[in-house]
Short mmCIF file of C-alpha atoms in Angstrom, two decimals:
data_model
loop_
_atom_site.label_atom_id
_atom_site.label_comp_id
_atom_site.label_asym_id
_atom_site.label_seq_id
_atom_site.Cartn_x
_atom_site.Cartn_y
_atom_site.Cartn_z
CA UNK A 30 94.48 117.23 182.43
CA UNK A 31 93.43 116.24 179.02
CA UNK A 32 91.70 112.78 178.09
CA UNK A 33 93.26 109.73 178.83
CA UNK A 34 94.23 109.38 175.18
CA UNK A 35 95.74 112.94 175.32
CA UNK A 36 97.69 111.92 178.31
CA UNK A 37 99.16 108.62 176.69
CA UNK A 38 99.95 110.70 173.56
CA UNK A 39 102.02 113.26 175.42
CA UNK A 40 103.73 110.58 177.59
CA UNK A 41 104.39 108.68 174.23
CA UNK A 42 105.71 111.69 172.39
CA UNK A 43 108.13 112.82 175.10
CA UNK A 44 109.31 109.14 175.26
CA UNK A 45 109.75 109.32 171.38
CA UNK A 46 111.72 112.62 172.05
CA UNK A 47 113.88 110.89 174.71
CA UNK A 48 114.64 108.21 172.28
CA UNK A 49 115.79 110.64 169.66
CA UNK A 50 117.99 112.22 172.34
CA UNK A 51 119.37 108.71 173.37
CA UNK A 52 120.23 107.98 169.66
CA UNK A 53 121.99 111.53 169.48
CA UNK A 54 123.86 110.77 172.74
CA UNK A 55 124.96 107.31 171.96
CA UNK A 56 128.20 106.27 170.16
CA UNK A 57 127.54 102.54 169.17
CA UNK A 58 126.12 101.66 165.86
CA UNK A 59 124.10 98.84 167.50
CA UNK A 60 122.49 101.18 170.07
CA UNK A 61 121.34 103.59 167.29
CA UNK A 62 119.25 100.85 165.67
CA UNK A 63 117.91 99.73 169.15
CA UNK A 64 116.80 103.22 169.88
CA UNK A 65 115.23 103.75 166.40
CA UNK A 66 113.39 100.48 166.84
CA UNK A 67 111.94 101.50 170.13
CA UNK A 68 111.07 104.92 168.99
CA UNK A 69 109.28 103.42 166.05
CA UNK A 70 107.51 101.06 168.31
CA UNK A 71 106.45 104.18 170.49
CA UNK A 72 105.17 105.88 167.21
CA UNK A 73 103.12 102.84 166.33
CA UNK A 74 101.53 103.33 169.99
CA UNK A 75 100.99 107.00 169.21
CA UNK A 76 99.33 106.03 165.77
CA UNK A 77 97.37 103.46 167.52
CA UNK A 78 95.99 105.80 170.13
CA UNK A 79 95.14 108.24 167.29
CA UNK A 80 93.28 105.46 165.57
CA UNK A 81 91.42 104.35 168.54
CA UNK A 82 90.10 108.08 169.32
CA UNK A 83 89.37 108.76 165.72
CA UNK A 84 87.94 105.11 165.00
CA UNK A 85 89.96 105.41 161.87
CA UNK A 86 90.79 102.11 160.17
CA UNK A 87 93.50 103.51 157.85
CA UNK A 88 95.36 104.47 160.83
CA UNK A 89 95.41 101.13 162.51
CA UNK A 90 96.85 99.83 159.33
CA UNK A 91 99.35 102.66 159.62
CA UNK A 92 100.12 101.75 163.06
CA UNK A 93 100.49 97.96 162.19
CA UNK A 94 102.78 99.06 159.23
CA UNK A 95 104.74 101.22 161.48
CA UNK A 96 105.37 98.70 164.07
CA UNK A 97 106.29 95.87 161.43
CA UNK A 98 108.41 97.88 159.27
CA UNK A 99 110.03 100.53 161.22
CA UNK A 100 110.02 98.96 164.47
CA UNK A 101 111.16 95.47 163.23
CA UNK A 102 112.03 95.23 159.63
CA UNK A 103 114.55 98.32 159.12
CA UNK A 104 116.41 97.91 162.31
CA UNK A 105 116.77 94.07 161.75
CA UNK A 106 117.93 94.69 158.32
CA UNK A 107 120.19 97.41 158.98
CA UNK A 108 121.83 95.45 161.90
CA UNK A 109 122.30 92.34 159.55
CA UNK A 110 123.24 94.24 156.41
CA UNK A 111 125.18 97.14 157.34
CA UNK A 112 126.38 97.01 160.93
CA UNK A 113 127.53 93.36 160.92
CA UNK A 114 128.60 93.22 157.35
CA UNK A 115 130.81 96.38 157.88
CA UNK A 116 131.78 95.26 161.15
CA UNK A 117 130.75 98.67 162.58
CA UNK A 118 130.94 99.10 166.33
CA UNK A 119 131.93 102.50 167.60
CA UNK A 120 131.11 105.59 166.07
CA UNK A 121 133.69 108.04 167.34
CA UNK A 122 133.79 110.48 164.48
CA UNK A 123 131.53 113.39 165.47
CA UNK A 124 131.99 116.99 165.79
CA UNK A 125 131.37 119.02 168.10
CA UNK A 126 131.76 116.53 170.97
CA UNK A 127 128.87 114.60 172.75
CA UNK A 128 128.19 117.09 175.54
CA UNK A 129 127.98 120.07 173.35
CA UNK A 130 125.75 118.13 170.80
CA UNK A 131 123.38 117.33 173.61
CA UNK A 132 123.06 120.88 174.83
CA UNK A 133 122.67 122.04 171.21
CA UNK A 134 119.87 119.41 171.13
CA UNK A 135 118.22 120.77 174.25
CA UNK A 136 118.64 124.29 172.60
CA UNK A 137 116.87 123.23 169.58
CA UNK A 138 114.01 121.65 171.57
CA UNK A 139 113.61 124.99 173.23
CA UNK A 140 113.65 126.56 169.77
CA UNK A 141 111.01 124.18 168.59
CA UNK A 142 108.74 125.34 171.53
CA UNK A 143 109.37 128.97 171.07
CA UNK A 144 108.90 128.82 167.17
CA UNK A 145 105.68 126.78 167.53
CA UNK A 146 104.13 128.66 170.19
CA UNK A 147 101.83 125.75 171.32
CA UNK A 148 99.65 128.01 173.38
CA UNK A 149 98.33 129.50 170.15
CA UNK A 150 97.41 126.24 168.39
CA UNK A 151 93.85 125.46 167.72
CA UNK A 152 91.92 124.01 170.44
CA UNK A 153 90.37 120.52 170.12
CA UNK A 154 93.76 118.88 168.97
CA UNK A 155 94.37 115.49 170.52
CA UNK A 156 97.54 116.65 172.23
CA UNK A 157 98.89 120.09 171.60
CA UNK A 158 102.16 118.79 172.83
CA UNK A 159 102.65 116.89 169.64
CA UNK A 160 103.38 119.76 167.36
CA UNK A 161 106.43 121.26 169.16
CA UNK A 162 107.55 117.63 169.92
CA UNK A 163 107.58 116.46 166.32
CA UNK A 164 109.18 119.45 165.32
CA UNK A 165 112.01 119.10 167.93
CA UNK A 166 112.40 115.45 166.67
CA UNK A 167 112.91 116.64 163.09
CA UNK A 168 115.38 119.13 164.31
CA UNK A 169 117.35 116.42 166.43
CA UNK A 170 117.42 114.08 163.44
CA UNK A 171 118.95 116.94 161.32
CA UNK A 172 121.37 117.57 164.19
CA UNK A 173 122.42 113.84 164.01
CA UNK A 174 123.09 114.07 160.45
CA UNK A 175 125.04 117.31 160.86
CA UNK A 176 127.29 116.14 163.57
CA UNK A 177 127.83 112.56 162.66
CA UNK A 178 130.40 111.81 159.90
CA UNK A 179 129.64 108.28 159.18
CA UNK A 180 127.20 107.49 156.41
CA UNK A 181 125.36 104.75 158.39
CA UNK A 182 124.89 107.29 161.40
CA UNK A 183 123.63 109.90 159.07
CA UNK A 184 121.30 107.45 157.50
CA UNK A 185 119.70 106.98 160.96
CA UNK A 186 119.39 110.59 161.64
CA UNK A 187 117.50 110.80 158.33
CA UNK A 188 115.12 107.80 159.71
CA UNK A 189 114.63 109.80 162.95
CA UNK A 190 113.67 112.86 160.78
CA UNK A 191 111.08 110.89 159.03
CA UNK A 192 109.83 109.73 162.53
CA UNK A 193 109.20 112.99 163.64
CA UNK A 194 107.29 114.25 160.53
CA UNK A 195 105.29 110.88 160.85
CA UNK A 196 104.47 111.81 164.61
CA UNK A 197 103.17 115.29 163.66
CA UNK A 198 101.34 113.97 160.54
CA UNK A 199 99.56 111.04 162.37
CA UNK A 200 98.45 112.99 165.57
CA UNK A 201 97.55 116.30 164.06
CA UNK A 202 95.30 115.53 160.99
CA UNK A 203 92.09 113.77 161.77
CA UNK A 204 91.99 111.74 158.66
CA UNK A 205 95.56 111.41 157.05
CA UNK A 206 95.11 110.02 153.59
CA UNK A 207 96.37 106.52 153.63
CA UNK A 208 97.69 106.88 150.19
CA UNK A 209 100.06 109.83 151.00
CA UNK A 210 101.38 108.02 154.20
CA UNK A 211 101.78 104.85 152.17
CA UNK A 212 103.88 106.86 149.65
CA UNK A 213 106.13 108.37 152.23
CA UNK A 214 106.61 104.79 153.51
CA UNK A 215 107.61 103.55 150.21
CA UNK A 216 109.97 106.52 149.65
CA UNK A 217 111.36 105.54 152.92
CA UNK A 218 111.75 101.85 151.98
CA UNK A 219 113.22 102.83 148.71
CA UNK A 220 115.83 105.54 150.07
CA UNK A 221 116.79 102.82 152.49
CA UNK A 222 117.24 100.36 150.03
CA UNK A 223 119.24 102.98 147.83
CA UNK A 224 121.52 103.57 150.88
CA UNK A 225 121.97 99.98 151.48
CA UNK A 226 123.01 99.31 147.97
CA UNK A 227 125.31 102.14 147.93
CA UNK A 228 127.07 101.20 150.89
CA UNK A 229 127.42 97.58 149.96
CA UNK A 230 128.56 98.59 146.65
CA UNK A 231 131.34 100.73 148.10
CA UNK A 232 132.10 97.98 150.54
CA UNK A 233 132.61 95.65 147.67
CA UNK A 234 134.72 97.88 145.58
CA UNK A 235 136.88 98.53 148.59
CA UNK A 236 136.83 94.70 149.18
CA UNK A 237 140.66 94.04 149.04
CA UNK A 238 141.23 96.70 151.59
CA UNK A 239 141.31 95.72 155.21
CA UNK A 240 138.18 96.24 157.11
CA UNK A 241 139.57 98.83 159.24
CA UNK A 242 140.29 100.96 156.24
CA UNK A 243 136.98 100.31 154.77
CA UNK A 244 135.18 101.38 157.98
CA UNK A 245 137.11 104.77 157.59
CA UNK A 246 136.18 105.01 153.74
CA UNK A 247 132.57 105.03 154.23
CA UNK B 10 103.47 118.82 220.19
CA UNK B 11 104.92 120.39 216.92
CA UNK B 12 108.39 120.62 218.76
CA UNK B 13 108.12 116.97 219.96
CA UNK B 14 107.42 115.85 216.40
CA UNK B 15 110.27 118.07 215.33
CA UNK B 16 112.61 116.23 217.75
CA UNK B 17 111.21 112.99 216.52
CA UNK B 18 111.82 113.65 212.91
CA UNK B 19 115.49 114.68 213.73
CA UNK B 20 116.00 111.50 215.99
CA UNK B 21 114.35 109.20 213.26
CA UNK B 22 116.92 110.66 210.79
CA UNK B 23 119.83 110.15 213.16
CA UNK B 24 118.88 106.77 214.53
CA UNK B 25 117.64 105.16 211.28
CA UNK B 26 119.88 106.20 208.72
CA UNK B 27 122.23 103.46 210.06
CA UNK B 28 119.51 101.03 209.56
CA UNK B 29 119.08 102.17 206.08
CA UNK B 30 122.82 101.96 205.16
CA UNK B 31 123.08 98.51 206.96
CA UNK B 32 119.90 97.19 205.03
CA UNK B 33 121.39 98.30 201.82
CA UNK B 34 124.72 96.63 202.49
CA UNK B 35 122.91 93.54 203.47
CA UNK B 36 120.71 93.45 200.20
CA UNK B 37 123.50 94.21 197.96
CA UNK B 38 125.27 91.14 199.54
CA UNK B 39 122.28 88.99 199.27
CA UNK B 40 122.01 89.82 195.58
CA UNK B 41 125.55 88.52 195.07
CA UNK B 42 124.59 85.35 196.77
CA UNK B 43 126.49 86.20 199.99
CA UNK B 44 125.40 86.43 203.49
CA UNK B 45 126.69 89.83 204.14
CA UNK B 46 126.87 91.69 207.56
CA UNK B 47 123.93 92.19 210.01
CA UNK B 48 121.63 94.93 209.14
CA UNK B 49 122.79 96.53 212.63
CA UNK B 50 126.49 96.40 211.58
CA UNK B 51 126.42 100.22 210.95
CA UNK B 52 125.36 100.81 214.64
CA UNK B 53 128.35 98.50 216.01
CA UNK B 54 130.70 100.33 213.61
CA UNK B 55 129.61 103.69 214.91
CA UNK B 56 129.77 102.58 218.60
CA UNK B 57 133.29 101.26 217.81
CA UNK B 58 134.45 104.46 216.06
CA UNK B 59 132.96 106.64 218.78
CA UNK B 60 135.04 104.88 221.32
CA UNK B 61 138.28 105.29 219.75
CA UNK B 62 140.58 108.21 219.69
CA UNK B 63 141.78 109.58 216.39
CA UNK B 64 145.17 109.77 214.85
CA UNK B 65 145.56 112.86 212.90
CA UNK B 66 148.41 114.18 210.48
CA UNK B 67 150.60 116.94 212.03
CA UNK B 68 149.83 119.00 208.99
CA UNK B 69 146.15 119.24 209.79
CA UNK B 70 144.92 122.48 211.07
CA UNK B 71 141.60 123.52 212.83
CA UNK B 72 139.71 123.26 209.50
CA UNK B 73 140.21 119.24 209.46
CA UNK B 74 138.78 118.84 213.24
CA UNK B 75 135.93 121.49 212.69
CA UNK B 76 134.76 120.12 209.35
CA UNK B 77 132.87 116.97 210.59
CA UNK B 78 131.08 118.76 213.11
CA UNK B 79 129.98 121.54 210.93
CA UNK B 80 128.95 118.67 208.18
CA UNK B 81 126.91 117.05 210.74
CA UNK B 82 125.12 120.20 211.97
CA UNK B 83 124.20 120.92 208.26
CA UNK B 84 122.67 117.53 207.89
CA UNK B 85 120.78 117.98 211.16
CA UNK B 86 119.54 121.38 209.90
CA UNK B 87 118.35 119.77 206.73
CA UNK B 88 116.50 117.06 208.68
CA UNK B 89 114.48 119.89 210.27
CA UNK B 90 113.28 121.28 206.93
CA UNK B 91 112.27 118.64 204.70
CA UNK B 92 109.34 116.55 204.85
CA UNK B 93 110.33 113.11 206.59
CA UNK B 94 107.69 112.16 208.77
CA UNK B 95 104.74 114.62 208.51
CA UNK B 96 103.31 116.52 205.42
CA UNK B 97 102.63 119.59 207.62
CA UNK B 98 105.59 121.87 208.03
CA UNK B 99 107.10 121.49 211.41
CA UNK B 100 108.11 124.47 213.63
CA UNK B 101 111.73 124.77 212.26
CA UNK B 102 110.66 124.34 208.45
CA UNK B 103 110.67 128.04 207.89
CA UNK B 104 114.35 127.81 207.70
CA UNK B 105 114.51 126.95 204.19
CA UNK B 106 112.74 125.63 201.02
CA UNK B 107 114.30 123.03 198.71
CA UNK B 108 116.81 125.29 197.38
CA UNK B 109 117.86 126.23 200.89
CA UNK B 110 118.28 122.47 201.72
CA UNK B 111 120.35 121.91 198.70
CA UNK B 112 122.65 125.02 199.75
CA UNK B 113 123.02 123.54 203.10
CA UNK B 114 124.00 120.27 201.61
CA UNK B 115 126.47 122.09 199.50
CA UNK B 116 127.93 123.80 202.32
CA UNK B 117 128.68 120.54 203.93
CA UNK B 118 130.42 119.00 201.11
CA UNK B 119 132.38 122.30 200.74
CA UNK B 120 133.71 121.88 204.32
CA UNK B 121 134.48 118.15 203.67
CA UNK B 122 136.45 119.36 200.58
CA UNK B 123 138.43 121.90 202.49
CA UNK B 124 139.11 119.34 205.23
CA UNK B 125 140.44 116.98 202.70
CA UNK B 126 142.67 119.85 201.27
CA UNK B 127 143.81 120.64 204.70
CA UNK B 128 145.89 117.55 205.61
CA UNK B 129 147.79 118.05 202.19
CA UNK B 130 147.45 114.25 201.57
CA UNK B 131 147.42 113.75 197.61
CA UNK B 132 144.42 111.50 197.71
CA UNK B 133 142.47 114.03 199.82
CA UNK B 134 143.11 116.64 197.21
CA UNK B 135 142.16 114.23 194.42
CA UNK B 136 138.91 113.56 196.12
CA UNK B 137 138.24 117.26 196.77
CA UNK B 138 138.73 118.14 193.24
CA UNK B 139 136.77 115.47 191.84
CA UNK B 140 133.83 115.83 194.16
CA UNK B 141 133.87 119.65 193.46
CA UNK B 142 133.89 119.08 189.77
CA UNK B 143 130.91 116.57 189.98
CA UNK B 144 129.00 119.07 192.21
CA UNK B 145 129.51 121.95 189.99
CA UNK B 146 127.73 119.84 187.15
CA UNK B 147 125.11 118.33 189.44
CA UNK B 148 123.97 121.48 191.15
CA UNK B 149 122.47 123.34 188.13
CA UNK B 150 120.78 120.17 187.13
CA UNK B 151 119.39 119.71 190.91
CA UNK B 152 118.06 123.31 190.55
CA UNK B 153 116.38 122.60 187.39
CA UNK B 154 114.53 119.27 189.03
CA UNK B 155 113.09 121.69 191.64
CA UNK B 156 111.91 123.83 189.04
CA UNK B 157 110.10 120.94 187.49
CA UNK B 158 108.32 120.10 190.54
CA UNK B 159 107.89 123.86 190.93
CA UNK B 160 105.88 124.44 187.76
CA UNK B 161 103.45 121.73 188.94
CA UNK B 162 102.93 123.11 192.46
CA UNK B 163 103.88 126.72 191.67
CA UNK B 164 106.23 126.51 194.80
CA UNK B 165 109.69 125.33 195.98
CA UNK B 166 108.75 124.50 199.42
CA UNK B 167 108.73 120.74 199.73
CA UNK B 168 105.58 120.50 201.85
CA UNK B 169 103.55 122.51 199.27
CA UNK B 170 105.09 120.28 196.38
CA UNK B 171 103.98 117.05 198.45
CA UNK B 172 100.41 118.52 198.91
CA UNK B 173 100.31 119.47 195.22
CA UNK B 174 101.10 116.01 194.07
CA UNK B 175 99.30 114.20 196.70
CA UNK B 176 95.88 116.01 196.02
CA UNK B 177 96.04 115.38 192.19
CA UNK B 178 97.61 111.89 191.67
CA UNK B 179 96.93 112.49 187.91
CA UNK B 180 99.94 114.80 188.07
CA UNK B 181 101.95 111.89 188.64
CA UNK B 182 101.84 110.72 184.86
CA UNK B 183 102.44 114.19 183.59
CA UNK B 184 105.76 113.83 181.66
CA UNK B 185 107.09 117.09 183.54
CA UNK B 186 106.68 115.07 186.76
CA UNK B 187 108.06 111.83 185.59
CA UNK B 188 111.26 113.47 183.93
CA UNK B 189 111.80 115.51 187.18
CA UNK B 190 111.52 112.30 189.22
CA UNK B 191 114.04 110.31 187.09
CA UNK B 192 116.37 113.28 186.94
CA UNK B 193 116.34 113.68 190.76
CA UNK B 194 116.95 109.97 191.13
CA UNK B 195 119.81 110.16 188.81
CA UNK B 196 121.19 113.10 190.90
CA UNK B 197 120.64 111.26 194.18
CA UNK B 198 122.89 108.40 193.11
CA UNK B 199 125.55 111.03 192.05
CA UNK B 200 125.32 113.12 195.38
CA UNK B 201 125.42 110.01 197.56
CA UNK B 202 128.47 108.23 195.82
CA UNK B 203 126.52 105.42 194.25
CA UNK B 204 126.97 103.45 190.95
CA UNK B 205 127.33 104.60 188.23
CA UNK B 206 129.28 107.52 189.66
CA UNK B 207 131.22 105.83 192.33
CA UNK B 208 131.09 102.20 193.75
CA UNK B 209 130.19 102.60 197.42
CA UNK B 210 131.94 99.29 198.34
CA UNK B 211 135.13 100.30 196.57
CA UNK B 212 138.47 100.02 198.29
CA UNK B 213 140.76 101.29 195.68
CA UNK B 214 141.89 104.76 196.73
CA UNK B 215 143.04 106.09 193.20
CA UNK B 216 139.45 105.57 192.01
CA UNK B 217 137.54 106.83 194.78
CA UNK B 218 135.69 110.31 194.55
CA UNK B 219 133.81 111.14 197.58
CA UNK B 220 135.38 108.34 199.84
CA UNK B 221 138.95 109.73 199.27
CA UNK B 222 138.30 112.92 201.10
CA UNK B 223 137.68 111.21 204.36
CA UNK B 224 140.58 108.78 204.30
CA UNK B 225 142.59 111.07 206.84
CA UNK B 226 139.80 110.89 209.43
CA UNK B 227 139.81 108.33 212.15
CA UNK B 228 138.17 107.73 215.64
CA UNK B 229 135.16 109.96 216.54
CA UNK B 230 135.47 112.37 213.81
CA UNK B 231 135.30 109.43 211.23
CA UNK B 232 132.25 108.26 213.04
CA UNK B 233 130.59 111.72 212.33
CA UNK B 234 131.84 111.72 208.80
CA UNK B 235 130.25 108.28 208.00
CA UNK B 236 127.20 109.09 209.96
CA UNK B 237 126.78 112.32 208.03
CA UNK B 238 127.04 110.38 204.85
CA UNK B 239 124.33 107.84 205.80
CA UNK B 240 122.11 110.84 207.09
CA UNK B 241 122.44 112.62 203.52
CA UNK B 242 121.49 109.28 201.84
CA UNK B 243 118.67 108.91 204.09
CA UNK B 244 117.35 112.55 203.62
CA UNK B 245 117.68 112.59 199.87
CA UNK B 246 115.98 109.25 199.63
CA UNK B 247 113.12 110.58 201.92
CA UNK B 248 112.76 113.72 199.82
CA UNK B 249 112.73 111.59 196.71
CA UNK B 250 109.98 109.24 197.99
CA UNK B 251 107.92 111.85 199.88
CA UNK B 252 107.93 114.51 197.29
CA UNK B 253 108.31 112.73 193.87
CA UNK B 254 107.22 109.21 194.15
CA UNK B 255 104.83 108.33 197.10
CA UNK B 256 103.65 111.62 198.60
CA UNK B 257 101.03 109.83 200.61
CA UNK B 258 100.95 108.08 203.96
CA UNK B 259 102.46 110.80 206.22
CA UNK B 260 101.05 111.70 209.44
CA UNK B 261 99.42 115.23 209.34
CA UNK B 262 101.66 116.40 212.39
CA UNK B 263 98.93 116.61 215.00
CA UNK B 264 100.04 113.87 217.40
CA UNK B 265 102.74 111.67 218.47
CA UNK B 266 100.94 108.55 217.13
CA UNK B 267 100.83 110.11 213.80
CA UNK B 268 104.42 110.98 213.82
CA UNK B 269 105.45 107.30 214.88
CA UNK B 270 103.11 105.98 211.98
CA UNK B 271 104.84 108.43 209.74
CA UNK B 272 108.32 106.97 210.88
CA UNK B 273 107.00 103.59 209.90
CA UNK B 274 105.64 104.91 206.72
CA UNK B 275 108.82 106.53 205.67
CA UNK B 276 110.80 103.18 206.64
CA UNK B 277 108.45 101.35 204.12
CA UNK B 278 109.12 103.89 201.37
CA UNK B 279 112.74 103.81 201.84
CA UNK B 280 112.78 100.07 201.65
CA UNK B 281 111.55 100.61 197.99
CA UNK B 282 113.94 103.31 197.27
CA UNK B 283 117.03 101.37 198.91
CA UNK B 284 116.05 98.45 196.84
CA UNK B 285 116.11 100.38 193.49
CA UNK B 286 119.56 101.75 194.52
CA UNK B 287 120.96 98.32 195.40
CA UNK B 288 119.67 96.79 192.21
CA UNK B 289 121.38 99.64 190.24
CA UNK B 290 124.58 99.04 192.15
CA UNK B 291 124.42 95.35 191.37
CA UNK B 292 123.58 95.56 187.71
CA UNK B 293 125.67 98.53 186.17
CA UNK B 294 129.29 99.36 186.03
CA UNK B 295 131.06 102.48 187.12
CA UNK B 296 131.26 105.05 184.66
CA UNK B 297 134.74 106.40 183.52
CA UNK B 298 135.43 109.57 185.09
CA UNK B 299 135.19 111.78 182.08
CA UNK B 300 131.92 110.18 181.19
CA UNK B 301 130.39 111.56 184.31
CA UNK B 302 129.78 114.84 182.76
CA UNK B 303 127.58 112.96 180.17
CA UNK B 304 125.54 111.28 182.96
CA UNK B 305 125.01 114.59 184.60
CA UNK B 306 124.34 116.26 181.29
CA UNK B 307 121.72 113.66 180.93
CA UNK B 308 120.12 114.41 184.35
CA UNK B 309 120.19 118.19 183.16
CA UNK B 310 118.63 117.34 179.85
CA UNK B 311 115.76 115.38 181.40
CA UNK B 312 114.96 118.22 183.65
CA UNK B 313 115.10 120.89 181.11
CA UNK B 314 112.83 118.74 178.60
CA UNK B 315 110.58 118.37 181.64
CA UNK B 316 110.42 122.36 182.23
CA UNK B 317 109.82 122.79 178.56
CA UNK B 318 106.98 120.09 178.45
CA UNK B 319 105.28 121.62 181.06
CA UNK B 320 104.35 124.62 178.86
CA UNK B 321 102.58 122.41 176.30
CA UNK B 322 101.32 119.42 178.19
CA UNK B 323 97.76 120.44 179.73
CA UNK B 324 97.86 120.40 183.48
#
């Protein structure tokens, strides 16, 4: 057994991985956002643990920002501005089907472990489980973007990928430059806003069309 | 003394599984603000059925009559090899490990499916086909779950698994163990016909899964079938609690008092497990049939992630 912080981080990262799987295995837009919000909150816990161990004020700021922005602001905004406005409910369009996707996801997880080879990682890391798990989360987000056909669902796949990158970055590097992470944060927000503007713009252009048709077109 | 304890363990399973089932029925009635039948109702039911003669279809062959006895024998065999009241292997425990126990349980399910096909009743065939489908999906997941505990204890013997986890309580919070425990609980619900797979109190034949296999039974054979089902629930719950959740409090198998204390301990643990099952029964809906594959796939996935995690999270 590692240190208590290592145990918390391992558990937390496995939960984050499970949230990525929950997102991949769900079919309701509302659920995607819920799972993404929970995942981001768990990510904030991971960042907070890393900050506590490293006595790093910048990481504390990051943990707070993550909880506030990713855990609350983005899911809430997406729910109000995308899911409610476009009346999105069920995301049926995916190929291949749900069961195959989950099996492929499990395979990608295994691939991440094989590719990283956590046994060969440097000792002294907070939790060696982080590297393969964050890689697996990135791959799962990419898988969500590949199998889903709907733009909003793909957006969430992209956000999950970003969470995977963030998890790896926060827990691996002892002092992650705040400025880099803040830059990524603002990239994320900017991307989210662009996506929002694009979908709402499209929705307005398609305004005369019936909502069902609009849902299909996006 | 060990043989006495061995007999006590099997008798406890035989005699208390009815109490466990009755308590669950009562608890789920209380949850719905009803009074519900007495906790002892299953005993009265058994006594009533055992005193009745059966009405059997003229299409039924020897398989139909033979199956309940063989299934009962299977459950009794499993009751001798898994840890229920002691954490030391009893004399008959050499018969099998957890995989062996799962094999014997699968045999019981197989003969019951054969019996359901034997009468030629359409609902029996439906039930047999559904149960076999679910079993074929649940079995690989179950084997993976045993591997998750196996990587922690380096064994697939339930007693050694129990010792490994009881000896290092910190192993309880390892992701591997937690994922394995959740996956086993999901499979327990599936194997014993509880929500979200099947409504245990359901009465609509067309939506039944396991229950529709036994619709043709009556009288003494029906009593055996029901009794066997309760024993299966009791045994799987006991394995869940004794191996996965609370591996402590079992007697060490040296004296009769220890065994009796073990019986009390297992009743206490089962109260916890039964409450969880009842709460799930009350708060979730039954899954549509073809979504059961997704549920069982989820259990498989949890176990698989647990095994993969065991290679990266330091023990």
